XYZ file of C-alpha atoms in Angstrom:
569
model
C -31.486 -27.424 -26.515
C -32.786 -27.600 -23.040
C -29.501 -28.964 -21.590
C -27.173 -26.706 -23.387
C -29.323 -23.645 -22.620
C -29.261 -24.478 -19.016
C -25.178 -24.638 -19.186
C -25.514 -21.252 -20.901
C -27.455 -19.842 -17.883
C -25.069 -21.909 -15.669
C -21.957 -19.917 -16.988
C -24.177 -16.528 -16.966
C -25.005 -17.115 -13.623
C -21.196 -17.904 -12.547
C -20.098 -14.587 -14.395
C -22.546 -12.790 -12.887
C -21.362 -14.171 -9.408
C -17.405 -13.267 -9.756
C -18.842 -9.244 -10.546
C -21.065 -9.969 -7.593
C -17.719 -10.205 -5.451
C -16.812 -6.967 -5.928
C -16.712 -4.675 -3.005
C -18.647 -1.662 -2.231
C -16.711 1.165 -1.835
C -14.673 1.178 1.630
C -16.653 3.525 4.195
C -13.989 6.864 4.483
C -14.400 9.545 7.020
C -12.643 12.833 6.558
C -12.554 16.011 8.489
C -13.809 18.671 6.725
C -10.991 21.130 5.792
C -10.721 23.784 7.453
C -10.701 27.640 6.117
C -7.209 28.870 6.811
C -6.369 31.707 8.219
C -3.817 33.483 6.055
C -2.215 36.608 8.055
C -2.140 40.195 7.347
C 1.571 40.263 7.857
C 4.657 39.254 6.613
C 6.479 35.902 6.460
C 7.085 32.716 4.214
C 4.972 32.043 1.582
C 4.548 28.334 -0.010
C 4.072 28.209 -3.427
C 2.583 25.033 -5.776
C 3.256 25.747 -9.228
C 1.535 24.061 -11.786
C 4.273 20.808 -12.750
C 6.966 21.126 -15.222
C 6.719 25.073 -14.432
C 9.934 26.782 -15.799
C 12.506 29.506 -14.495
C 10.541 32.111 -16.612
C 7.711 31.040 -14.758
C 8.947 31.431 -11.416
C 9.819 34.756 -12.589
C 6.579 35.772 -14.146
C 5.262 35.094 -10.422
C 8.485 36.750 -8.704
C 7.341 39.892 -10.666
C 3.584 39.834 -9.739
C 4.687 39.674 -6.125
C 7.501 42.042 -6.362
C 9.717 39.505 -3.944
C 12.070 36.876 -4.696
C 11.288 33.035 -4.865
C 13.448 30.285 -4.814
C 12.756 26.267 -5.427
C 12.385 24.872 -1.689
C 14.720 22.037 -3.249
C 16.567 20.711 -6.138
C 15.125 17.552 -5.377
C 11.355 19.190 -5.998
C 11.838 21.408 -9.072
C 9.863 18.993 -11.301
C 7.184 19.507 -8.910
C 7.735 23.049 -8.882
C 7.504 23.722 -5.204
C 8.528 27.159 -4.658
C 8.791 29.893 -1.271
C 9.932 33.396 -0.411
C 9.536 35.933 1.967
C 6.636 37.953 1.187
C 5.576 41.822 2.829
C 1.795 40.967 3.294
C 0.779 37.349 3.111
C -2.494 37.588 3.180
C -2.292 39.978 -0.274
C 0.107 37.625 -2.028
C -2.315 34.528 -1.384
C -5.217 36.681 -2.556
C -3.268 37.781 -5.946
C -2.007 34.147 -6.530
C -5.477 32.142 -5.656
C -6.387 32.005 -8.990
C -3.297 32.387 -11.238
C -3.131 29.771 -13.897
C 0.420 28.821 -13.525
C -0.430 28.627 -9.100
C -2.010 25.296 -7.792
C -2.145 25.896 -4.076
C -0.822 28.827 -2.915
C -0.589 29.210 1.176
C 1.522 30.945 4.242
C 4.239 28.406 5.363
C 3.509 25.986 8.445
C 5.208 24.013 10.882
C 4.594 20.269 11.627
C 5.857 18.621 14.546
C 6.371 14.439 15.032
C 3.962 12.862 17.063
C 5.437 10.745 19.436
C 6.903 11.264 23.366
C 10.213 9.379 23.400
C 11.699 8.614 26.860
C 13.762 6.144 28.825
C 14.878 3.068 27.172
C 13.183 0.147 28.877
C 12.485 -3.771 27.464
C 12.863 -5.482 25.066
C 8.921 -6.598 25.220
C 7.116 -6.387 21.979
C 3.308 -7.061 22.641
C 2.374 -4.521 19.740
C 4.130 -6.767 17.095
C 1.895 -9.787 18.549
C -1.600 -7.660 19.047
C -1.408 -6.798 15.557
C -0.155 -10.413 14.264
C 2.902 -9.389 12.645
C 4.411 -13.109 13.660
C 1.809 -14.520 11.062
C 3.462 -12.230 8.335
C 7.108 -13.662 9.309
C 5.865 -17.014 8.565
C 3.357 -17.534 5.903
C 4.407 -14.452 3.691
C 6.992 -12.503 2.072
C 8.099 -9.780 4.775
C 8.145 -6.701 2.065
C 10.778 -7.743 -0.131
C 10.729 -5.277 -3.149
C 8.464 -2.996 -1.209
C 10.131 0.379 -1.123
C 8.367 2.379 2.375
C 9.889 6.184 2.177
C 9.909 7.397 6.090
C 9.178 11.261 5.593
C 10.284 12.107 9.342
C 13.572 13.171 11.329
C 15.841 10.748 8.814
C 17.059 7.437 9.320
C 19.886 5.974 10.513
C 21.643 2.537 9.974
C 22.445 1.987 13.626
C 22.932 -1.791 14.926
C 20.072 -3.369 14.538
C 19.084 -2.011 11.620
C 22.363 -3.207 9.873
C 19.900 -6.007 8.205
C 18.249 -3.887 6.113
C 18.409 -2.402 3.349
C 18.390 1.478 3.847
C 18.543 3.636 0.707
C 20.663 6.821 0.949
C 17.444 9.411 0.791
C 17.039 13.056 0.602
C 17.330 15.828 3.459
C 15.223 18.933 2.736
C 15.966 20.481 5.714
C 17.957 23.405 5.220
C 21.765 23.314 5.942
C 21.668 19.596 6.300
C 22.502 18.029 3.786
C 22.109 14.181 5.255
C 19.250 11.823 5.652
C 20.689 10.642 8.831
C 18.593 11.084 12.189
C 19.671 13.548 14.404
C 16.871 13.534 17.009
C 15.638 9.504 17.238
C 12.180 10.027 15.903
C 12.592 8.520 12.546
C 14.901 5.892 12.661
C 12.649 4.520 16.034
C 9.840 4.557 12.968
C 11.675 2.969 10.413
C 12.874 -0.139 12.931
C 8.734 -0.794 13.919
C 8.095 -0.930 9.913
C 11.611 -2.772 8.893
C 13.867 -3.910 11.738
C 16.301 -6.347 10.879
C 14.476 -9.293 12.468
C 15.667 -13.082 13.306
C 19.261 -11.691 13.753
C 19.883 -12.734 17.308
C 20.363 -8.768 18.729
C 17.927 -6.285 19.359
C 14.763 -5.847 18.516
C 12.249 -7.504 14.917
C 9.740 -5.178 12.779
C 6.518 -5.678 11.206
C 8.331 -5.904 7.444
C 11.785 -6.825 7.840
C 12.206 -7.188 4.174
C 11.276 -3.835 3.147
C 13.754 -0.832 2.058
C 13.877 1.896 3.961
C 13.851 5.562 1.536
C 14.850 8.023 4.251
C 13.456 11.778 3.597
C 14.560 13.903 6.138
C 11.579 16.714 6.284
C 11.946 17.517 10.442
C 14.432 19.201 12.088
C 16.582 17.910 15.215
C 13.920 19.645 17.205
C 11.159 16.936 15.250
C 10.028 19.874 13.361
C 10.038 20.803 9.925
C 8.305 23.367 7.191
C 5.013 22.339 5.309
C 7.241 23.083 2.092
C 9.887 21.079 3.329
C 7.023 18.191 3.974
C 5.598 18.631 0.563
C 8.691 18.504 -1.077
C 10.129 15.217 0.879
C 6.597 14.153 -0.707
C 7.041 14.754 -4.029
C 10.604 13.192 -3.980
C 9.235 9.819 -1.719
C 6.863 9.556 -4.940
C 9.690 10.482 -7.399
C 12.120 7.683 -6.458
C 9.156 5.078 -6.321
C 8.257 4.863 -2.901
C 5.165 1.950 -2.637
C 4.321 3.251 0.676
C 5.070 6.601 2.841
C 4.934 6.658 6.225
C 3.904 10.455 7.643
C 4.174 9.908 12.222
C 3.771 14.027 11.915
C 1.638 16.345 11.678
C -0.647 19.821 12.797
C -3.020 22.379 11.052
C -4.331 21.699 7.449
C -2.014 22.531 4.466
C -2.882 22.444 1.285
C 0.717 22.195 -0.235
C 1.213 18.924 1.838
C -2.684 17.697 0.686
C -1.705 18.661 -3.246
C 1.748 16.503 -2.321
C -0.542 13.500 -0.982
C -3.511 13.726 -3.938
C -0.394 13.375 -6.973
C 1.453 10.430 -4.626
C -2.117 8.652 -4.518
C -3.192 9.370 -7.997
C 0.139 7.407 -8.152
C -0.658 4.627 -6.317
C 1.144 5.372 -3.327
C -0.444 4.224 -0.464
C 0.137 6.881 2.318
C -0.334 6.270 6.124
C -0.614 8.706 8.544
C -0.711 9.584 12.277
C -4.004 10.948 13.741
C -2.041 13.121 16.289
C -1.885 13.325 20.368
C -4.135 15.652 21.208
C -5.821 13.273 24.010
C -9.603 14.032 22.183
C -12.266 14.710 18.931
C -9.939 16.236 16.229
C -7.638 14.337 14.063
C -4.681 16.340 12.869
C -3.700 16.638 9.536
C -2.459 14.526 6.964
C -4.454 11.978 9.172
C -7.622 13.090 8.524
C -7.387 13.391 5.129
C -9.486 10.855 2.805
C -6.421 10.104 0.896
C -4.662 8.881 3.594
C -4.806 5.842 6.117
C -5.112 7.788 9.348
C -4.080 6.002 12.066
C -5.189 6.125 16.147
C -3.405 4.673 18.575
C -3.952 1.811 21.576
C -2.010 0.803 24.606
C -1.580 -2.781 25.020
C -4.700 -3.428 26.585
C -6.262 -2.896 23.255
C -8.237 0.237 24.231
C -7.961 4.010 22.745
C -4.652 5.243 24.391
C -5.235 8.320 26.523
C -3.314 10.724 24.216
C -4.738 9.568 21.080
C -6.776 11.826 18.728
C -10.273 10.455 17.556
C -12.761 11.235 15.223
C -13.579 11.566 11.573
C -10.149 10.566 9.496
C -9.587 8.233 11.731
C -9.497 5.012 9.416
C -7.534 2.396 11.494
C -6.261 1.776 15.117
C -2.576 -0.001 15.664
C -0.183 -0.264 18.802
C 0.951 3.137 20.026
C 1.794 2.385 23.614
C 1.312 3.298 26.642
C 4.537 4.585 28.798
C 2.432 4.239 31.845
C 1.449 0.444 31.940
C 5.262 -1.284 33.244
C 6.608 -1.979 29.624
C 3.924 -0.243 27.865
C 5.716 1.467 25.459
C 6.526 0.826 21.771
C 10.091 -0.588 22.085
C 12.875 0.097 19.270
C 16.585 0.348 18.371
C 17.456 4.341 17.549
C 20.157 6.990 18.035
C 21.051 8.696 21.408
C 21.958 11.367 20.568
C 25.769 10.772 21.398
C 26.513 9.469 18.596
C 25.371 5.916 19.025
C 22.227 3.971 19.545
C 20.091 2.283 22.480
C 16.466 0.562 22.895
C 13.813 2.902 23.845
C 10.157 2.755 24.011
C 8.359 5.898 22.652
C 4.291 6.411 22.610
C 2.433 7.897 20.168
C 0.489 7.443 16.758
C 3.138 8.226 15.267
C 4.306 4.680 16.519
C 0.889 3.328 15.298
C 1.066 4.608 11.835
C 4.745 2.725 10.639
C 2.574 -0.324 11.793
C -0.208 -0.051 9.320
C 3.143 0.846 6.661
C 4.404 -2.091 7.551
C 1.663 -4.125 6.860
C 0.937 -2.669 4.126
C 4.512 -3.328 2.540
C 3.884 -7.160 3.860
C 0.325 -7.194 1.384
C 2.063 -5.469 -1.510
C 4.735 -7.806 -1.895
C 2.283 -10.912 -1.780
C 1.220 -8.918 -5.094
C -1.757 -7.156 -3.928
C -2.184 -3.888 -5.603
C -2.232 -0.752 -3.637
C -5.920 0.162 -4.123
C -6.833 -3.113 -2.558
C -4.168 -2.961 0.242
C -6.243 -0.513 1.631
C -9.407 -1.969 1.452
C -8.394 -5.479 2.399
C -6.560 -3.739 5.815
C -9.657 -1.881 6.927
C -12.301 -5.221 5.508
C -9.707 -7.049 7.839
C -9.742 -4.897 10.923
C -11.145 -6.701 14.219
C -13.941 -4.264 14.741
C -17.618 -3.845 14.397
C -18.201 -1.018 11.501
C -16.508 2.041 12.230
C -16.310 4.184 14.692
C -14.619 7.361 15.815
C -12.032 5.605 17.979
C -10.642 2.982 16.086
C -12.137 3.882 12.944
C -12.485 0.021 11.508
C -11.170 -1.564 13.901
C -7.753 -2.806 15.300
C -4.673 -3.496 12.825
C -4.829 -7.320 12.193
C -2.320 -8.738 9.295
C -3.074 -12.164 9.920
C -6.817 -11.390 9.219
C -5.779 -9.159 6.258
C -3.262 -12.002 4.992
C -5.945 -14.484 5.476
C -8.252 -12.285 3.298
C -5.604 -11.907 0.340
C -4.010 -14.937 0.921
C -6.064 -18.309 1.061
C -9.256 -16.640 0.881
C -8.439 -15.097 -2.227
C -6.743 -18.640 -3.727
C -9.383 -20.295 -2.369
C -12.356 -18.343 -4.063
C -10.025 -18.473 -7.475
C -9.960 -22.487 -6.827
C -13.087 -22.931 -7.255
C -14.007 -20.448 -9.838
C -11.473 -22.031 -12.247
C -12.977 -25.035 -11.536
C -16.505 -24.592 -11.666
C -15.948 -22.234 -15.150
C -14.324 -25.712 -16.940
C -17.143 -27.835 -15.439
C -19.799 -25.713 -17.109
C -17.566 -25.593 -20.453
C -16.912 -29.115 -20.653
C -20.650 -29.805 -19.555
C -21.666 -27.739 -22.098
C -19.615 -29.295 -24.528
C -20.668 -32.896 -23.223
C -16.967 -33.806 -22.875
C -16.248 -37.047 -21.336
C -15.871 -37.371 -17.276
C -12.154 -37.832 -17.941
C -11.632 -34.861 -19.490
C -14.193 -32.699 -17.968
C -12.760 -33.398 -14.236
C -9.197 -33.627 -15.324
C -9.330 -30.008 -17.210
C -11.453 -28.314 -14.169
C -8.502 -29.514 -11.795
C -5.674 -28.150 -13.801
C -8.070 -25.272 -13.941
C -8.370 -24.700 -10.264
C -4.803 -25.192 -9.958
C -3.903 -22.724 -12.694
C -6.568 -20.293 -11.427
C -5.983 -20.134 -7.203
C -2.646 -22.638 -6.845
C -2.218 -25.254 -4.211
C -3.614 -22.698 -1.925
C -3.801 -25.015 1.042
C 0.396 -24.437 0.813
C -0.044 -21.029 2.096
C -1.097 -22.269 5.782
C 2.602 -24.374 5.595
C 5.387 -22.547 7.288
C 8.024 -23.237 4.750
C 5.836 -21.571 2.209
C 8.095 -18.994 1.337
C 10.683 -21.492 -0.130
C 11.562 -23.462 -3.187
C 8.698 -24.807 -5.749
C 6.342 -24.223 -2.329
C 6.329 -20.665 -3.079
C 5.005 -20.928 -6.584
C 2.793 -23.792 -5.966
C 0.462 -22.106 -3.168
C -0.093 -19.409 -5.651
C -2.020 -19.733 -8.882
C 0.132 -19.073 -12.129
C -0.772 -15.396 -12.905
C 1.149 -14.310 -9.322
C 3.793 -16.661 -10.137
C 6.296 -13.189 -11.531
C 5.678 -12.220 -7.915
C 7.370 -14.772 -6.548
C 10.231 -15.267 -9.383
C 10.664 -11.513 -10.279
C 8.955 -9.630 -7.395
C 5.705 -8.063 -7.174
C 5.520 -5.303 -9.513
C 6.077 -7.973 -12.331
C 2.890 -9.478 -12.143
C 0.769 -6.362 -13.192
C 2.645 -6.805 -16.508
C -0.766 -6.098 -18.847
C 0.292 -9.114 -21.452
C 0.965 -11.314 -18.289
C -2.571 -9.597 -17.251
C -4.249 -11.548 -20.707
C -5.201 -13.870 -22.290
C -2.172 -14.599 -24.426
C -0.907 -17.597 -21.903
C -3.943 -19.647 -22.627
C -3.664 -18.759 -26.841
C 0.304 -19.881 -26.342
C -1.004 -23.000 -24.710
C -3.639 -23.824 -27.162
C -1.756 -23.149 -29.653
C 0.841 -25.557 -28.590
C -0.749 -27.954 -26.862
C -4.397 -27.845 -28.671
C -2.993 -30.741 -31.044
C -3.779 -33.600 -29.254
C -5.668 -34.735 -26.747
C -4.128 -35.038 -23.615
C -2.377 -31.489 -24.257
C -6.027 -29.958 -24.912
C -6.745 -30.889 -21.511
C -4.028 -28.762 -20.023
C -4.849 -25.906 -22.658
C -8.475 -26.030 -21.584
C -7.345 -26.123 -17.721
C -4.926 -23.170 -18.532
C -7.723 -20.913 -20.198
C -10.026 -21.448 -17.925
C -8.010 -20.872 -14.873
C -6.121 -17.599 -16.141
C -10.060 -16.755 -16.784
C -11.402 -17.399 -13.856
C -8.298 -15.361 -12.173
C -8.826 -12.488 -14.709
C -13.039 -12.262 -14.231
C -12.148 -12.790 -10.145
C -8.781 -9.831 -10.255
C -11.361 -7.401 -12.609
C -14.530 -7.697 -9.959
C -12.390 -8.005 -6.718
C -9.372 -5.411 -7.661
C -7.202 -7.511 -6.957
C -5.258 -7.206 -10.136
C -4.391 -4.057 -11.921
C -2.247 -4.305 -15.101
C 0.683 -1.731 -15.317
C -0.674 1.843 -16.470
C -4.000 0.638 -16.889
C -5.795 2.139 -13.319
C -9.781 2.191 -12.817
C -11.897 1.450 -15.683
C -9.426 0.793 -18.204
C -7.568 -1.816 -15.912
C -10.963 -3.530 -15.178
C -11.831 -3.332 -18.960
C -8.686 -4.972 -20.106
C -9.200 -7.425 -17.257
C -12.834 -8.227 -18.119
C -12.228 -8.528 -22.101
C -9.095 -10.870 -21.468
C -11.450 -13.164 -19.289
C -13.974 -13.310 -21.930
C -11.602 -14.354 -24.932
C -10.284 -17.041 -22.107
C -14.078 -18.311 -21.633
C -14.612 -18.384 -25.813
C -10.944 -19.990 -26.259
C -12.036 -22.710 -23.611
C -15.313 -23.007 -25.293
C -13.195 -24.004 -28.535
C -11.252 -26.598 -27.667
C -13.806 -27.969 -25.279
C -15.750 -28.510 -28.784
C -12.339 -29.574 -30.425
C -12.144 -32.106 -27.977
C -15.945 -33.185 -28.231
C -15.462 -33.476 -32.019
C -12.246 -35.668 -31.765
C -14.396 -38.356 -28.980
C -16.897 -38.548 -31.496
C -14.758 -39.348 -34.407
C -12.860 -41.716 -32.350
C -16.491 -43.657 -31.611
């Protein structure tokens, strides 16, 4: 009894070291939101119906004010995003504060783009090599079947962005009807997250196999309503957008934060810029907590003269610098004349598309948003946080390293020290025992060595470097493997059930339960897996239970195969 009870404490004590793995809470700052000042005069008022609201309940509002209201778009009806011209604001916010059918009610606001574009220079991209966007062009997938929705001036498909795949997108700005780019702001964003890269012209980008959702929110003056913001929002969320990308911002607005909290509940992982005001005071979205607000550096690493710091500030990327000799952050946009040239710009909002970027390059690998964001900030090269740089400086080769073969590697040997306990327990032979935990650590973390190869990304490489549950990832693309019955224990039943039989197939049964367990116990503690539809405690339940009916299946035909060597003695 002594043995076994010591292999009981020995799987306890594993168990109770994958929980032990997961991660404290990432350290947020936010800014606290401001009171706003809501004028005694007239003027545009912005409001947030509750969802699903109805004509009659646009009127029912219409009549309390006494004005008329109309949907800011067609496109944002569902989210029942409504404005008007009103005769005192600061009455109509007062009568609607608290009105059932009203969740934010506030005047309208103006946003501008952060970002000072000027003379086209070089093509010199140091910011795609401080951050270590080469390492995700050659050990990962570059964002394929990551959707990143660019709420800024629009987007256009000029040269060097002929590569990519560009969806057609929304405009909300009134009386233009296009998501094309009319000022350069946007599309200069859009090439730093997806540039068509290794194409011999031009210019590369962080995640060159990304799509591109253009929402058109600013004007050709780069800016644009907080309605119109909210609503380009709403729709980026609507159409599926994995990440949105907001390089604008000013004062607080509530319509835009309500926009943000319903993409994140979501799981739309939202960067923002912090803003250029040159000092303490991070503009808004930025400094919201449910965005990645981003500061900006100048390609000696340090804070870049115009950047905002201070609480909200979660992350520092390139921004450039226009006054160090090709400083800037270069990229392929329009002209203005109708065609397109290579021009640096400066800003955060030329940070922020990096952090989208590599946050497209970690979701395709599979990652799931909630721990895209806390694997980019674990990753950052920093020490703790701070006001400047929040965690630190963007680094994707640290972040891929962190969900890539430190993540396979950890599953590795979980997989393989769970089967070593079973079999132990079971007093299987050596043969068995060290055969099973291999398939095990195989099944559980891959060949995960495979991922440091640079031809991982093709043929049988791709699925051997990655253990089996990620394998839909590869074949399907990366929503597939958050598919809750792929998320189980039902490959290990199908395998003992088919293979259970006989001996040699018990060994790859056993190796197949306990791997998918280990990876299960490992995705639940870690959240690094999150089954479709099945967020926070009910995706780390259904996690958790899977694992433990993969432990108790192992368990069985560990003693199958025990009883089967002693017959055959």
């Amino acid at each position: 009894m002594g043995v076994k009870f010591s292999n009981l404490a020995g799987i306890t004590a594993l168990v109770g070291l994958v929980v032990a793995l997961g991660p404290s809470a990432v350290e947020r700052t936010e800014a606290p939101v401001p009171l706003v000042a809501v004028p005694d005069a007239g003027g545009t008022l912005v409001v947030d119906l509750v969802d699903g609201s109805s004509e009659a309940d646009l009127e029912e509002i219409e009549a309390l004010l006494g004005v008329n209201l109309d949907w800011t778009h067609p496109l944002s009806v569902d989210e029942a995003l409504a404005q008007g011209t009103v005769f005192d604001l600061d009455d109509a916010v007062a009568l609607l504060a608290d009105h059932r059918l009203v969740e934010v009610v506030e005047p309208e606001m103006q946003m501008g783009a952060f970002a000072w574009p000027n003379d086209p220079l070089y093509d010199k991209q140091w910011n795609l090599r401080a951050m270590g966007a080469p390492d995700g062009w050659t050990a990962t997938r570059k964002g394929e079947g990551i959707v990143v929705a660019v709420i800024d001036t629009g987007v256009s498909q000029i040269e060097d962005l002929k590569g990519t795949n560009v969806l057609k997108g929304a405009s909300f700005v009134p009386g233009n009807p296009s998501s094309a780019d009319d000022q350069g702001h946007g599309t200069h964003v859009a090439g730093t997250i997806a540039q068509t890269t290794h194409n011999g012209i031009g210019v590369a980008g962080v995640a060159p196999e990304a799509t591109i959702l253009p929402v058109k929110v600013l004007s050709k003056y780069g800016f644009g309503s907080s309605a119109w913001i909210a609503a380009g929002i709403d729709y980026a969320d609507d159409e599926g957008a994995d990440v949105i990308n907001l390089s604008l911002g000013g004062s607080y607005s509530a319509v835009i934060h309500n926009a943000i909290k319903k993409a994140r509940k979501n799981g739309t992982i939202v960067v923002a810029a912090a803003g250029n005001s040159g000092k303490k005071g991070v503009g808004y979205p930025g400094a919201l907590k449910e965005t990645i607000g981003v500061s900006a550096t100048g390609p000696d690493g340090s804070l870049a003269f115009y950047s905002s710091w201070g609480p909200g500030v979660d992350i520092a990327a390139p921004g450039g610098d226009r006054n160090v000799k090709d400083g800037g952050i270069l990229q392929n946009t329009v002209d203005g004349k109708g065609g397109s040239h290579y021009v640096e710009y400066q800003g955060t909002s030329m940070a922020a598309p990096h952090v989208a970027g590599a946050a497209a390059v970690l979701l395709s690998h599979g990652v799931p948003a909630d721990a895209v964001e806390r694997v980019l900030l674990d990753s950052a090269h920093g020490d703790g946080w701070n006001e400047k740089i929040g965690h630190g400086h963007l680094n994707l080769a640290a972040a891929l390293g962190a969900s890539v073969q430190k993540f396979g590697g950890i599953r590795f040997v979980l997989g393989t020290l769970f089967v070593l306990l079973v079999t132990q327990l079971a007093s299987n032979r050596s043969s068995f025992r060290f055969g099973a935990a291999a398939i095990a650590g195989v099944v559980a973390g891959g060949a995960f060595v495979f991922s440091w190869l640079p031809f991982v990304d093709t043929g049988v490489f791709a699925l051997l470097s990655r253990g089996l549950l990620e394998w839909p990832s590869v074949l399907l693309g990366p929503a597939w493997m958050h598919f809750p019955l792929w998320l189980s224990a039902g490959i290990p039943l199908l395998a003992a059930l088919a293979l259970g039989g006989f001996r040699s197939g018990r060994m790859v049964a056993l190796g197949v339960s306990g791997g998918v367990g280990a990876h299960l116990l490992h995705g639940a503690a870690t959240g690094t897996l999150e089954p479709w539809l099945l967020s926070g405690v009910l995706g780390t339940s259904w996690l958790s239970v899977n694992a433990a009916v993969c432990l108790l299946l192992a368990l069985s035909i560990a003693g199958s195969e025990k009883i089967q060597e002693e017959g055959g003695r």
